[in-house]
Tab-separated table of C-alpha atoms in Angstrom:
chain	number	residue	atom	x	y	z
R	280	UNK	CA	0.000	0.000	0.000
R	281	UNK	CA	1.409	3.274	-0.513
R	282	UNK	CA	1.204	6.232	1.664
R	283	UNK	CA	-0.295	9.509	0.590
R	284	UNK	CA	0.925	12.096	-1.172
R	285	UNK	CA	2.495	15.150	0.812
R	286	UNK	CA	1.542	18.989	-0.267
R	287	UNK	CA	4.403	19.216	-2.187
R	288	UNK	CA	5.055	16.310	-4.233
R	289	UNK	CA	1.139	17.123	-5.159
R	290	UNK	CA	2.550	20.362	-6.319
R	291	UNK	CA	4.942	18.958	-8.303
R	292	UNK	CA	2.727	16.653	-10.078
R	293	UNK	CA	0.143	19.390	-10.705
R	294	UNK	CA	2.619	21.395	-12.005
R	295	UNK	CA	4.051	18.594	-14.005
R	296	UNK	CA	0.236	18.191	-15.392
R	297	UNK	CA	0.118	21.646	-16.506
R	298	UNK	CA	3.419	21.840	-17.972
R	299	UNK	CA	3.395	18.754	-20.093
R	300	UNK	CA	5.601	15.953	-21.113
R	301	UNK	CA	8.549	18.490	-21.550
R	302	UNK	CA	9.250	19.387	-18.221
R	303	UNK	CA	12.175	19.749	-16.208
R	304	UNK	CA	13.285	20.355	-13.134
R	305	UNK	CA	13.863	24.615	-13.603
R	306	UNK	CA	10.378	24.834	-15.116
R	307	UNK	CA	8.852	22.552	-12.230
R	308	UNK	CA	10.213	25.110	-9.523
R	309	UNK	CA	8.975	27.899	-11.830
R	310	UNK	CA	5.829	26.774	-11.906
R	311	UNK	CA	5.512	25.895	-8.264
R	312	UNK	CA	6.469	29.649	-7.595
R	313	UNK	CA	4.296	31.280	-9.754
R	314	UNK	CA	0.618	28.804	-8.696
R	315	UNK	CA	1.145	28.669	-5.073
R	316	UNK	CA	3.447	31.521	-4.588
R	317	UNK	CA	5.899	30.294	-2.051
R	318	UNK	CA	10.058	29.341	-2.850
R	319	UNK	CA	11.329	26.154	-3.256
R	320	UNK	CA	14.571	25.262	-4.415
R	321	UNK	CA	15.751	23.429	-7.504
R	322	UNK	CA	16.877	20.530	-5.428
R	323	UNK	CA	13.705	20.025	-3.838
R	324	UNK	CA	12.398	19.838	-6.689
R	325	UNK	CA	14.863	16.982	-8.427
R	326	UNK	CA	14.752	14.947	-5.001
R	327	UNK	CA	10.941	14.718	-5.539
R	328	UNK	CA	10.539	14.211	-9.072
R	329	UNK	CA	13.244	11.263	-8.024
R	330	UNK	CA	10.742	9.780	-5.515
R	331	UNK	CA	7.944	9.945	-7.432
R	332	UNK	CA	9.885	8.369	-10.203
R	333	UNK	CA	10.979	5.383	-8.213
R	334	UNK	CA	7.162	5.306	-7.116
R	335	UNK	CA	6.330	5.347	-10.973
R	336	UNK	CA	4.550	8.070	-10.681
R	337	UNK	CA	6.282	10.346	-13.436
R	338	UNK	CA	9.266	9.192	-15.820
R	339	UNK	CA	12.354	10.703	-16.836
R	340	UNK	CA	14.241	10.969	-20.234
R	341	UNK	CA	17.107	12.563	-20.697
R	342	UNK	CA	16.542	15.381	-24.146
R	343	UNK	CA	19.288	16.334	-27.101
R	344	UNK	CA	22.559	18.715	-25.965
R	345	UNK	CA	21.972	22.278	-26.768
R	346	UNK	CA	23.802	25.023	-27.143
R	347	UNK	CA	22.529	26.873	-24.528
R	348	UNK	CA	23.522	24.588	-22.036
R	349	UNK	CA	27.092	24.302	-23.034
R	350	UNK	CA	26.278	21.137	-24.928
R	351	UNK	CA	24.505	19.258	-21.799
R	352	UNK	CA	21.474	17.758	-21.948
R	353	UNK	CA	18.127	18.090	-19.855
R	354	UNK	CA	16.148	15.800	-18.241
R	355	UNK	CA	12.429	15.971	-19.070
R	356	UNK	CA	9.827	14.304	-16.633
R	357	UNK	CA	6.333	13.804	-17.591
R	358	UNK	CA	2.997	12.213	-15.677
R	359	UNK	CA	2.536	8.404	-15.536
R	360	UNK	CA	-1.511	6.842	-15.767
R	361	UNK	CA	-0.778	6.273	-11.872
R	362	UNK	CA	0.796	10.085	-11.229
């Protein structure tokens, strides 16, 4: 059985839900900011996304290197059926 959900990994996954299958973690914590107006930090954000991942809630893919970023690449986490 698994336990419930706490405020803010339901924060994440709304704002996963309204952000769509291309978000990552910056956008996440963006979004969180703007809808319920308080300040998280960006590794708040990853360690939850993580959880909810392992509790296959969302899933993760890792996107092309751009430019931007020095060449890196981003991961992108989107909404599971379960999530």
């Amino acid at each position: 059985m698994r336990l419930p959900l706490g405020e803010f990994e339901q924060l994440v996954l709304l704002a996963l839900l309204r952000l769509g299958p291309d978000a990552y973690g910056a956008t996440v914590r963006r979004e969180i900011e703007l809808r319920a107006r308080r300040e998280v930090s960006t590794s708040a954000v990853y360690t939850t996304l993580e959880r909810l991942e392992q509790n296959r809630l969302v899933r993760s893919r890792v996107g092309a290197p751009t430019a931007e970023r020095g060449g890196r690449r981003r991961r992108h986490f989107e909404l599971l059926p379960l999530g």
